[in-house]
Amino acid sequence: MGHAGRVLWSGPLVMLFAVVTLAEAADTNLRAQASALFASLPRDLGTAENPVTPERVHLGRLLFFDPRVSADGAVSCARCHQPALYGTDALPTSIGAEHRTHPRHAQTVFNAAVQFVQHWRGDRTSVEDLSVKSLIAPLAYGNPSFASAMAKLKAIPGYAPLFAAAFPREEDPITPDNWGKAIGSYMRTLLTPAPFDAFLQGDDRALTTVAQTGLRTFIRTGCATCHNGVGVGGTMYQKFGLMEDYWRATGSPIVDKGRFDVTQDPADLHVFKVASLRNVAMTPPYFHDGSVATLPEAVRIMARVQLGRTLTAGEVTEIVAFLESLTGPSPADFVTAPILPPGAVASPPTR
Ligand code: HEC
Ligand code: HEC
């Protein structure tokens, strides 16, 4: 009985001690858990095949901002991926050459190159592939042929020496392939290390307490089974709407068949790339058709349609706080537009 009395007396102290050590253990544990699921961003994403060189990045940056290569002279990458809007256009769905409406929402270009494929449906293999194909895509640059696109580039004298410097020892370096490699090289530098990266690297104070709780909730709820890796997404395809039709939750006016339209495989119906969540707080509206305006709403919908879970208001707030820790500063050579080499088409641009 004396024993029980001692426990009664010391109980609160023991508990306090236990809570403190548990909290500390949880922090180390949280980093270990997070490090097993995610990774921090590297310095750049150059590869042997697609190296990042200063000459290519410089040229790629100019090309990214140049509208003169498009069918109507109004479309550049930057039209739909704007510096002032964190590399997006903030529209539900983008507008391409000759005002044609794209069926899907433009994601940010930041950190895009970390993903296993590009675009919502994975119909582009790399940032290089994407850049080349957008030259003749009716919903992007809208050129009738690569030849007409290259003719527009060659009409601007300032580009020849820049292509020659970026692709030395090539006889005629102004090619669609090199356009893709230069812009791709630039894309591979547009990385935005965030507080979450600092946390992964050991800085406890990089994440607020609520963001750490949110990270725990994100993992415990099952979000990280799909959103994982260095991009916190961008590592796999999944059906959008595992527990119920996605469009009932998003109110999407048009039902997109997703990857099915790329592969014609019935197993790919309504399958999309799991979105990277880096900078997600800066890039509304959400989902492949921009059908949802706010991040808390997107988080609630995800829990509902992918996991069959109804999150409490508190859980949504925590998860959003964690997602905000994935916002990194905009890269310095993206915030401002470069001055382009002069040159104009004499008559209205021809297709
Ligand atoms: C007309 C607007 C428009 C133009 C011009 C445009 N994009 Fe996009 N971009 C989009 C849209 C819309 C998507 C999503 C397309 C899809 O999934 O079908 C996208 C997707 C991307 C992605 C993939 C991101 C991800 O998370 O998968 C990258 C990278 C990108 N664009 C880079 C570029 C570059 C580089 C250029 C210039 C060569 C360019 N874009 C031109 C609208 C545009
Ligand atoms: C079964 C896989 C899966 C799970 C689990 C999952 N997601 Fe997703 N998530 C996706 C897919 C696929 C998309 C792209 C959907 C589309 O086509 O728009 C996506 C998109 C998102 C988006 C929109 C990103 C953007 O840029 O528009 C957010 C935000 C998001 N998920 C957060 C979460 C959160 C938070 C959880 C946990 C509650 C979660 N996801 C669980 C697969 C998943």
Tab-separated table of C-alpha atoms and ligand atoms in Angstrom:
chain	number	residue	atom	x	y	z
A	1	MET	CA	0.000	0.000	0.000
A	2	GLY	CA	2.887	2.310	0.858
A	3	HIS	CA	4.125	1.484	-2.564
A	4	ALA	CA	0.855	2.611	-4.170
A	5	GLY	CA	1.050	5.871	-2.167
A	6	ARG	CA	4.487	6.586	-3.549
A	7	VAL	CA	3.295	6.041	-7.072
A	8	LEU	CA	0.361	8.359	-6.466
A	9	TRP	CA	2.703	11.029	-5.229
A	10	SER	CA	5.288	10.753	-7.923
A	11	GLY	CA	2.875	9.917	-10.725
A	12	PRO	CA	2.554	13.395	-12.255
A	13	LEU	CA	6.338	13.910	-12.164
A	14	VAL	CA	6.992	10.552	-13.752
A	15	MET	CA	4.397	11.320	-16.380
A	16	LEU	CA	5.857	14.739	-17.088
A	17	PHE	CA	9.283	13.190	-17.480
A	18	ALA	CA	7.840	10.508	-19.756
A	19	VAL	CA	6.033	13.077	-21.900
A	20	VAL	CA	9.185	15.143	-22.341
A	21	THR	CA	11.337	12.172	-23.348
A	22	LEU	CA	8.564	10.863	-25.598
A	23	ALA	CA	8.318	14.212	-27.373
A	24	GLU	CA	12.070	14.222	-27.931
A	25	ALA	CA	12.028	10.632	-29.095
A	26	ALA	CA	9.153	11.485	-31.425
A	27	ASP	CA	11.181	14.285	-33.025
A	28	THR	CA	14.138	12.065	-33.820
A	29	ASN	CA	11.690	9.407	-34.810
A	30	LEU	CA	9.774	11.856	-37.034
A	31	ARG	CA	12.941	12.802	-38.905
A	32	ALA	CA	13.882	9.138	-39.321
A	33	GLN	CA	10.388	8.322	-40.522
A	34	ALA	CA	10.347	11.299	-42.892
A	35	SER	CA	13.826	10.526	-44.232
A	36	ALA	CA	12.692	7.028	-45.151
A	37	LEU	CA	9.823	8.471	-47.220
A	38	PHE	CA	11.167	11.757	-48.598
A	39	ALA	CA	14.492	13.301	-49.591
A	40	SER	CA	15.879	16.809	-49.752
A	41	LEU	CA	16.548	18.502	-53.074
A	42	PRO	CA	19.975	18.218	-54.706
A	43	ARG	CA	21.827	21.291	-56.024
A	44	ASP	CA	20.723	20.703	-59.600
A	45	LEU	CA	19.300	17.870	-61.666
A	46	GLY	CA	21.879	17.604	-64.434
A	47	THR	CA	22.631	14.111	-65.781
A	48	ALA	CA	25.346	12.766	-68.079
A	49	GLU	CA	22.842	12.808	-70.941
A	50	ASN	CA	21.327	16.171	-70.019
A	51	PRO	CA	24.053	18.170	-68.309
A	52	VAL	CA	23.565	21.560	-66.720
A	53	THR	CA	26.146	23.928	-68.250
A	54	PRO	CA	26.213	27.728	-67.821
A	55	GLU	CA	25.889	28.228	-71.603
A	56	ARG	CA	22.862	25.954	-71.894
A	57	VAL	CA	21.158	27.435	-68.842
A	58	HIS	CA	21.711	30.979	-70.116
A	59	LEU	CA	20.308	30.134	-73.569
A	60	GLY	CA	17.479	28.047	-72.106
A	61	ARG	CA	16.392	30.913	-69.899
A	62	LEU	CA	16.151	33.276	-72.900
A	63	LEU	CA	14.200	30.713	-74.921
A	64	PHE	CA	11.842	30.086	-72.009
A	65	PHE	CA	10.792	33.732	-72.050
A	66	ASP	CA	10.713	34.267	-75.850
A	67	PRO	CA	7.222	34.456	-77.433
A	68	ARG	CA	8.514	35.056	-80.960
A	69	VAL	CA	8.930	31.336	-81.687
A	70	SER	CA	5.182	30.615	-81.452
A	71	ALA	CA	2.551	30.551	-84.198
A	72	ASP	CA	0.917	33.816	-83.147
A	73	GLY	CA	3.960	35.482	-81.591
A	74	ALA	CA	2.287	35.565	-78.184
A	75	VAL	CA	3.132	32.240	-76.553
A	76	SER	CA	6.259	31.439	-74.572
A	77	CYS	CA	6.771	28.959	-71.750
A	78	ALA	CA	6.540	31.966	-69.438
A	79	ARG	CA	3.023	32.814	-70.576
A	80	CYS	CA	1.707	29.743	-68.777
A	81	HIS	CA	4.540	29.443	-66.232
A	82	GLN	CA	4.868	33.006	-64.923
A	83	PRO	CA	7.506	34.271	-62.488
A	84	ALA	CA	4.930	36.357	-60.611
A	85	LEU	CA	2.767	33.269	-60.083
A	86	TYR	CA	5.394	30.777	-58.927
A	87	GLY	CA	5.787	29.207	-62.353
A	88	THR	CA	2.072	28.753	-63.039
A	89	ASP	CA	-0.642	30.884	-64.689
A	90	ALA	CA	-3.181	30.610	-61.846
A	91	LEU	CA	-5.860	29.688	-64.393
A	92	PRO	CA	-7.925	26.526	-63.981
A	93	THR	CA	-6.776	25.551	-67.489
A	94	SER	CA	-4.225	27.332	-69.688
A	95	ILE	CA	-4.652	29.272	-72.911
A	96	GLY	CA	-2.349	28.444	-75.811
A	97	ALA	CA	-1.579	29.880	-79.250
A	98	GLU	CA	-4.506	31.609	-80.962
A	99	HIS	CA	-6.381	31.517	-77.668
A	100	ARG	CA	-7.035	27.806	-77.759
A	101	THR	CA	-8.053	26.465	-74.371
A	102	HIS	CA	-5.958	23.653	-72.939
A	103	PRO	CA	-7.959	20.934	-71.158
A	104	ARG	CA	-5.603	20.823	-68.195
A	105	HIS	CA	-4.072	23.012	-65.510
A	106	ALA	CA	-0.441	24.177	-65.768
A	107	GLN	CA	1.652	22.917	-62.861
A	108	THR	CA	4.624	24.912	-61.675
A	109	VAL	CA	7.922	24.422	-63.492
A	110	PHE	CA	9.775	24.513	-60.157
A	111	ASN	CA	11.286	21.112	-59.293
A	112	ALA	CA	9.368	19.534	-62.195
A	113	ALA	CA	12.499	17.729	-63.381
A	114	VAL	CA	12.645	15.562	-60.223
A	115	GLN	CA	9.531	13.683	-61.347
A	116	PHE	CA	9.601	10.275	-63.052
A	117	VAL	CA	7.570	11.608	-66.003
A	118	GLN	CA	6.103	14.989	-66.979
A	119	HIS	CA	2.496	16.213	-67.332
A	120	TRP	CA	-0.572	15.015	-65.428
A	121	ARG	CA	-0.926	11.952	-67.650
A	122	GLY	CA	2.774	11.246	-68.074
A	123	ASP	CA	2.649	11.813	-71.828
A	124	ARG	CA	6.077	13.508	-71.766
A	125	THR	CA	9.149	11.571	-70.682
A	126	SER	CA	11.378	14.488	-69.612
A	127	VAL	CA	11.602	18.264	-69.467
A	128	GLU	CA	13.577	18.069	-72.741
A	129	ASP	CA	10.925	15.939	-74.470
A	130	LEU	CA	8.232	18.304	-73.198
A	131	SER	CA	10.033	21.403	-74.489
A	132	VAL	CA	10.580	19.946	-77.970
A	133	LYS	CA	6.985	18.762	-78.364
A	134	SER	CA	5.448	22.009	-77.143
A	135	LEU	CA	6.879	23.741	-80.257
A	136	ILE	CA	4.348	21.959	-82.476
A	137	ALA	CA	1.622	21.244	-79.913
A	138	PRO	CA	-1.558	23.032	-81.093
A	139	LEU	CA	-2.371	23.894	-77.468
A	140	ALA	CA	1.073	25.364	-76.743
A	141	TYR	CA	3.249	27.107	-79.408
A	142	GLY	CA	1.000	25.949	-82.242
A	143	ASN	CA	3.647	25.830	-84.983
A	144	PRO	CA	2.728	23.713	-88.031
A	145	SER	CA	6.208	22.175	-88.189
A	146	PHE	CA	9.588	22.145	-86.474
A	147	ALA	CA	11.039	23.775	-89.600
A	148	SER	CA	8.825	26.834	-89.246
A	149	ALA	CA	9.692	27.107	-85.558
A	150	MET	CA	13.435	26.909	-86.315
A	151	ALA	CA	13.057	29.509	-89.087
A	152	LYS	CA	11.653	31.936	-86.515
A	153	LEU	CA	14.591	31.266	-84.175
A	154	LYS	CA	17.124	31.729	-86.975
A	155	ALA	CA	15.543	35.072	-87.912
A	156	ILE	CA	16.783	36.479	-84.591
A	157	PRO	CA	20.532	36.971	-85.194
A	158	GLY	CA	21.476	37.046	-81.531
A	159	TYR	CA	20.649	33.377	-81.057
A	160	ALA	CA	23.232	31.856	-83.448
A	161	PRO	CA	26.281	32.586	-81.241
A	162	LEU	CA	24.410	31.467	-78.127
A	163	PHE	CA	23.480	28.106	-79.666
A	164	ALA	CA	27.064	27.740	-80.914
A	165	ALA	CA	28.402	28.362	-77.405
A	166	ALA	CA	25.928	25.961	-75.774
A	167	PHE	CA	26.448	23.202	-78.352
A	168	PRO	CA	30.041	23.531	-79.554
A	169	ARG	CA	31.342	21.456	-82.451
A	170	GLU	CA	27.882	21.149	-84.006
A	171	GLU	CA	27.599	22.373	-87.573
A	172	ASP	CA	23.996	23.612	-87.359
A	173	PRO	CA	23.196	23.821	-83.666
A	174	ILE	CA	19.799	25.535	-84.009
A	175	THR	CA	17.696	22.358	-83.882
A	176	PRO	CA	14.509	21.329	-82.041
A	177	ASP	CA	16.603	18.856	-80.051
A	178	ASN	CA	18.965	21.561	-78.827
A	179	TRP	CA	16.044	23.882	-78.080
A	180	GLY	CA	14.809	21.080	-75.790
A	181	LYS	CA	18.238	20.512	-74.253
A	182	ALA	CA	18.803	24.210	-73.519
A	183	ILE	CA	15.392	24.751	-71.937
A	184	GLY	CA	15.699	21.386	-70.171
A	185	SER	CA	19.042	22.436	-68.717
A	186	TYR	CA	17.410	25.600	-67.349
A	187	MET	CA	14.494	23.550	-65.945
A	188	ARG	CA	17.004	21.309	-64.160
A	189	THR	CA	18.248	24.315	-62.182
A	190	LEU	CA	14.839	25.602	-61.061
A	191	LEU	CA	14.874	23.955	-57.643
A	192	THR	CA	13.417	25.477	-54.502
A	193	PRO	CA	14.873	24.067	-51.257
A	194	ALA	CA	12.321	24.704	-48.510
A	195	PRO	CA	12.098	24.603	-44.690
A	196	PHE	CA	11.167	20.916	-45.025
A	197	ASP	CA	14.567	20.211	-46.633
A	198	ALA	CA	16.301	21.937	-43.716
A	199	PHE	CA	14.264	19.794	-41.302
A	200	LEU	CA	15.268	16.603	-43.142
A	201	GLN	CA	18.892	17.726	-42.906
A	202	GLY	CA	18.662	18.027	-39.123
A	203	ASP	CA	17.339	21.491	-38.291
A	204	ASP	CA	14.536	20.944	-35.747
A	205	ARG	CA	13.492	24.564	-35.773
A	206	ALA	CA	12.950	24.653	-39.537
A	207	LEU	CA	9.412	23.311	-39.044
A	208	THR	CA	6.881	24.868	-36.676
A	209	THR	CA	5.282	22.546	-34.124
A	210	VAL	CA	2.046	22.535	-36.080
A	211	ALA	CA	3.907	21.712	-39.315
A	212	GLN	CA	5.625	18.778	-37.534
A	213	THR	CA	2.258	17.564	-36.295
A	214	GLY	CA	0.992	17.973	-39.850
A	215	LEU	CA	3.878	15.906	-41.186
A	216	ARG	CA	2.949	13.147	-38.707
A	217	THR	CA	-0.700	13.356	-39.750
A	218	PHE	CA	0.302	13.330	-43.434
A	219	ILE	CA	2.237	10.097	-42.884
A	220	ARG	CA	-0.251	8.478	-40.487
A	221	THR	CA	-3.267	9.228	-42.707
A	222	GLY	CA	-1.609	7.536	-45.684
A	223	CYS	CA	-0.885	10.552	-47.916
A	224	ALA	CA	2.786	9.548	-48.144
A	225	THR	CA	1.981	6.152	-49.629
A	226	CYS	CA	1.433	8.122	-52.841
A	227	HIS	CA	3.099	11.504	-52.238
A	228	ASN	CA	6.695	10.547	-51.472
A	229	GLY	CA	10.273	10.903	-52.716
A	230	VAL	CA	12.191	14.117	-53.286
A	231	GLY	CA	9.187	15.807	-54.943
A	232	VAL	CA	6.713	14.682	-52.261
A	233	GLY	CA	4.945	13.206	-55.288
A	234	GLY	CA	5.920	12.640	-58.899
A	235	THR	CA	7.106	9.060	-58.326
A	236	MET	CA	4.101	7.041	-59.573
A	237	TYR	CA	0.688	6.939	-61.259
A	238	GLN	CA	-2.491	6.375	-59.265
A	239	LYS	CA	-6.187	6.403	-59.966
A	240	PHE	CA	-7.747	9.724	-58.948
A	241	GLY	CA	-10.869	8.644	-57.093
A	242	LEU	CA	-10.050	5.299	-55.475
A	243	MET	CA	-12.951	5.444	-53.002
A	244	GLU	CA	-15.455	7.459	-55.065
A	245	ASP	CA	-15.620	9.223	-58.435
A	246	TYR	CA	-13.304	12.206	-58.202
A	247	TRP	CA	-15.605	14.556	-60.121
A	248	ARG	CA	-18.352	14.224	-57.508
A	249	ALA	CA	-15.949	15.678	-54.950
A	250	THR	CA	-14.239	18.270	-57.180
A	251	GLY	CA	-17.322	19.328	-59.158
A	252	SER	CA	-15.248	19.010	-62.359
A	253	PRO	CA	-17.389	20.023	-65.341
A	254	ILE	CA	-15.600	17.586	-67.662
A	255	VAL	CA	-14.536	14.069	-66.711
A	256	ASP	CA	-10.951	13.489	-67.844
A	257	LYS	CA	-10.101	9.850	-68.612
A	258	GLY	CA	-6.517	10.555	-67.578
A	259	ARG	CA	-3.802	8.191	-68.688
A	260	PHE	CA	-6.356	6.021	-70.492
A	261	ASP	CA	-6.354	8.557	-73.326
A	262	VAL	CA	-2.584	8.047	-73.654
A	263	THR	CA	-2.408	4.228	-73.429
A	264	GLN	CA	-5.985	3.064	-74.271
A	265	ASP	CA	-5.525	0.552	-71.436
A	266	PRO	CA	-8.756	0.196	-69.376
A	267	ALA	CA	-6.614	-0.140	-66.245
A	268	ASP	CA	-5.519	3.477	-66.825
A	269	LEU	CA	-9.022	4.973	-66.655
A	270	HIS	CA	-8.867	8.135	-64.467
A	271	VAL	CA	-5.235	7.414	-63.633
A	272	PHE	CA	-2.973	10.462	-63.211
A	273	LYS	CA	0.543	11.122	-62.013
A	274	VAL	CA	0.607	11.675	-58.265
A	275	ALA	CA	1.244	15.423	-58.117
A	276	SER	CA	4.427	16.770	-56.551
A	277	LEU	CA	3.393	18.830	-53.529
A	278	ARG	CA	6.439	21.113	-53.471
A	279	ASN	CA	5.264	24.776	-53.473
A	280	VAL	CA	1.665	23.539	-53.540
A	281	ALA	CA	0.576	26.373	-51.220
A	282	MET	CA	1.709	28.864	-53.902
A	283	THR	CA	0.068	27.227	-56.917
A	284	PRO	CA	-3.729	27.207	-56.752
A	285	PRO	CA	-6.113	26.235	-58.259
A	286	TYR	CA	-5.752	22.499	-57.687
A	287	PHE	CA	-5.964	19.205	-59.544
A	288	HIS	CA	-5.471	18.446	-63.233
A	289	ASP	CA	-8.380	20.698	-64.219
A	290	GLY	CA	-7.921	23.408	-61.604
A	291	SER	CA	-11.387	22.573	-60.299
A	292	VAL	CA	-10.662	23.316	-56.632
A	293	ALA	CA	-9.683	26.802	-55.482
A	294	THR	CA	-8.157	26.344	-52.036
A	295	LEU	CA	-5.575	24.086	-50.452
A	296	PRO	CA	-7.659	23.072	-47.382
A	297	GLU	CA	-10.436	21.972	-49.744
A	298	ALA	CA	-7.970	20.020	-51.922
A	299	VAL	CA	-6.611	18.280	-48.810
A	300	ARG	CA	-10.120	17.344	-47.601
A	301	ILE	CA	-11.002	15.977	-51.044
A	302	MET	CA	-7.814	13.928	-51.252
A	303	ALA	CA	-8.495	12.274	-47.882
A	304	ARG	CA	-12.046	11.545	-48.956
A	305	VAL	CA	-11.598	10.237	-52.498
A	306	GLN	CA	-8.205	8.513	-52.114
A	307	LEU	CA	-8.400	7.213	-48.553
A	308	GLY	CA	-12.090	7.211	-47.614
A	309	ARG	CA	-11.278	9.426	-44.634
A	310	THR	CA	-13.013	12.510	-43.302
A	311	LEU	CA	-10.366	14.757	-41.777
A	312	THR	CA	-11.160	16.956	-38.779
A	313	ALA	CA	-10.735	20.706	-39.201
A	314	GLY	CA	-7.651	20.430	-36.974
A	315	GLU	CA	-6.089	17.718	-39.118
A	316	VAL	CA	-6.644	19.810	-42.262
A	317	THR	CA	-4.974	22.821	-40.618
A	318	GLU	CA	-1.989	20.696	-39.542
A	319	ILE	CA	-1.547	19.129	-42.974
A	320	VAL	CA	-1.780	22.539	-44.660
A	321	ALA	CA	0.897	23.846	-42.252
A	322	PHE	CA	3.127	20.946	-43.281
A	323	LEU	CA	2.443	21.609	-46.979
A	324	GLU	CA	3.369	25.273	-46.462
A	325	SER	CA	6.787	24.101	-45.267
A	326	LEU	CA	7.314	22.791	-48.826
A	327	THR	CA	7.425	26.372	-50.186
A	328	GLY	CA	10.938	27.466	-51.094
A	329	PRO	CA	12.024	30.854	-52.457
A	330	SER	CA	11.702	31.397	-56.200
A	331	PRO	CA	15.096	30.895	-57.949
A	332	ALA	CA	16.896	34.209	-58.558
A	333	ASP	CA	17.196	33.770	-62.333
A	334	PHE	CA	13.476	33.080	-62.628
A	335	VAL	CA	12.041	36.009	-60.677
A	336	THR	CA	12.909	38.508	-63.373
A	337	ALA	CA	12.569	38.125	-67.129
A	338	PRO	CA	15.809	38.412	-69.156
A	339	ILE	CA	16.312	40.936	-71.954
A	340	LEU	CA	16.042	38.967	-75.194
A	341	PRO	CA	18.240	39.435	-78.289
A	342	PRO	CA	16.485	41.936	-80.573
A	343	GLY	CA	14.792	40.860	-83.754
A	344	ALA	CA	11.259	40.999	-85.014
A	345	VAL	CA	9.193	39.323	-87.658
A	346	ALA	CA	8.488	41.966	-90.328
A	347	SER	CA	4.910	40.898	-91.043
A	348	PRO	CA	2.452	39.314	-88.604
A	349	PRO	CA	3.832	35.922	-87.629
A	350	THR	CA	2.846	33.152	-90.008
A	351	ARG	CA	2.007	29.646	-88.981
B	1	HEC	C1	-0.260	27.330	-73.367
B	1	HEC	C2	0.293	27.261	-72.036
B	1	HEC	C3	1.602	26.543	-71.878
B	1	HEC	C4	2.789	26.787	-72.530
B	1	HEC	C5	3.067	27.759	-73.651
B	1	HEC	C6	3.755	25.910	-71.917
B	1	HEC	N1	3.171	25.160	-70.934
B	1	HEC	FE1	4.074	23.903	-69.679
B	1	HEC	N2	2.304	23.226	-69.067
B	1	HEC	C7	1.084	23.751	-69.418
B	1	HEC	C8	0.028	22.843	-69.048
B	1	HEC	C9	-1.457	23.043	-69.288
B	1	HEC	C10	0.659	21.736	-68.436
B	1	HEC	C11	-0.009	20.447	-68.007
B	1	HEC	C12	-0.201	19.661	-69.296
B	1	HEC	C13	-0.771	18.284	-69.147
B	1	HEC	O1	-0.575	17.656	-68.127
B	1	HEC	O2	-1.382	17.797	-70.119
B	1	HEC	C14	2.085	22.028	-68.436
B	1	HEC	C15	3.062	21.239	-67.871
B	1	HEC	C16	4.400	21.571	-67.837
B	1	HEC	C17	5.394	20.889	-67.066
B	1	HEC	C18	5.149	19.638	-66.266
B	1	HEC	C19	5.061	19.859	-64.794
B	1	HEC	C20	4.674	18.590	-64.097
B	1	HEC	O3	4.582	18.663	-62.880
B	1	HEC	O4	4.470	17.531	-64.721
B	1	HEC	C21	6.595	21.501	-67.293
B	1	HEC	C22	7.946	21.140	-66.721
B	1	HEC	C23	6.351	22.553	-68.234
B	1	HEC	N3	5.008	22.578	-68.527
B	1	HEC	C24	7.327	23.357	-68.801
B	1	HEC	C25	7.088	24.115	-69.929
B	1	HEC	C26	8.116	24.657	-70.795
B	1	HEC	C27	9.605	24.477	-70.582
B	1	HEC	C28	7.477	25.316	-71.795
B	1	HEC	C29	8.095	26.033	-72.991
B	1	HEC	C30	8.871	25.211	-73.866
B	1	HEC	C31	6.056	25.206	-71.539
B	1	HEC	N4	5.855	24.463	-70.426
B	1	HEC	C32	5.082	25.829	-72.300
B	1	HEC	C33	0.900	24.949	-70.075
B	1	HEC	C34	1.852	25.499	-70.906
B	2	HEC	C1	-3.720	6.733	-53.699
B	2	HEC	C2	-2.781	7.812	-53.970
B	2	HEC	C3	-2.959	9.139	-53.272
B	2	HEC	C4	-3.142	9.370	-51.924
B	2	HEC	C5	-3.270	8.343	-50.796
B	2	HEC	C6	-3.167	10.794	-51.761
B	2	HEC	N1	-3.001	11.424	-52.969
B	2	HEC	FE1	-2.972	13.439	-53.271
B	2	HEC	N2	-2.891	13.116	-55.281
B	2	HEC	C7	-2.886	11.890	-55.905
B	2	HEC	C8	-3.066	12.060	-57.329
B	2	HEC	C9	-3.126	10.947	-58.368
B	2	HEC	C10	-3.171	13.446	-57.552
B	2	HEC	C11	-3.434	14.143	-58.881
B	2	HEC	C12	-4.938	14.229	-59.048
B	2	HEC	C13	-5.369	14.965	-60.283
B	2	HEC	O1	-5.481	14.358	-61.346
B	2	HEC	O2	-5.557	16.165	-60.203
B	2	HEC	C14	-3.058	14.080	-56.237
B	2	HEC	C15	-3.134	15.459	-56.033
B	2	HEC	C16	-3.048	16.074	-54.778
B	2	HEC	C17	-3.099	17.496	-54.573
B	2	HEC	C18	-3.260	18.559	-55.639
B	2	HEC	C19	-1.922	19.028	-56.131
B	2	HEC	C20	-2.007	20.088	-57.196
B	2	HEC	O3	-0.967	20.697	-57.473
B	2	HEC	O4	-3.071	20.327	-57.769
B	2	HEC	C21	-2.959	17.691	-53.208
B	2	HEC	C22	-2.933	19.020	-52.494
B	2	HEC	C23	-2.838	16.392	-52.605
B	2	HEC	N3	-2.890	15.434	-53.580
B	2	HEC	C24	-2.690	16.180	-51.248
B	2	HEC	C25	-2.870	14.938	-50.640
B	2	HEC	C26	-3.026	14.739	-49.211
B	2	HEC	C27	-2.944	15.823	-48.171
B	2	HEC	C28	-3.247	13.407	-49.025
B	2	HEC	C29	-3.585	12.697	-47.729
B	2	HEC	C30	-4.795	13.171	-47.062
B	2	HEC	C31	-3.200	12.776	-50.334
B	2	HEC	N4	-2.971	13.737	-51.290
B	2	HEC	C32	-3.342	11.426	-50.539
B	2	HEC	C33	-2.738	10.660	-55.278
B	2	HEC	C34	-2.881	10.444	-53.907
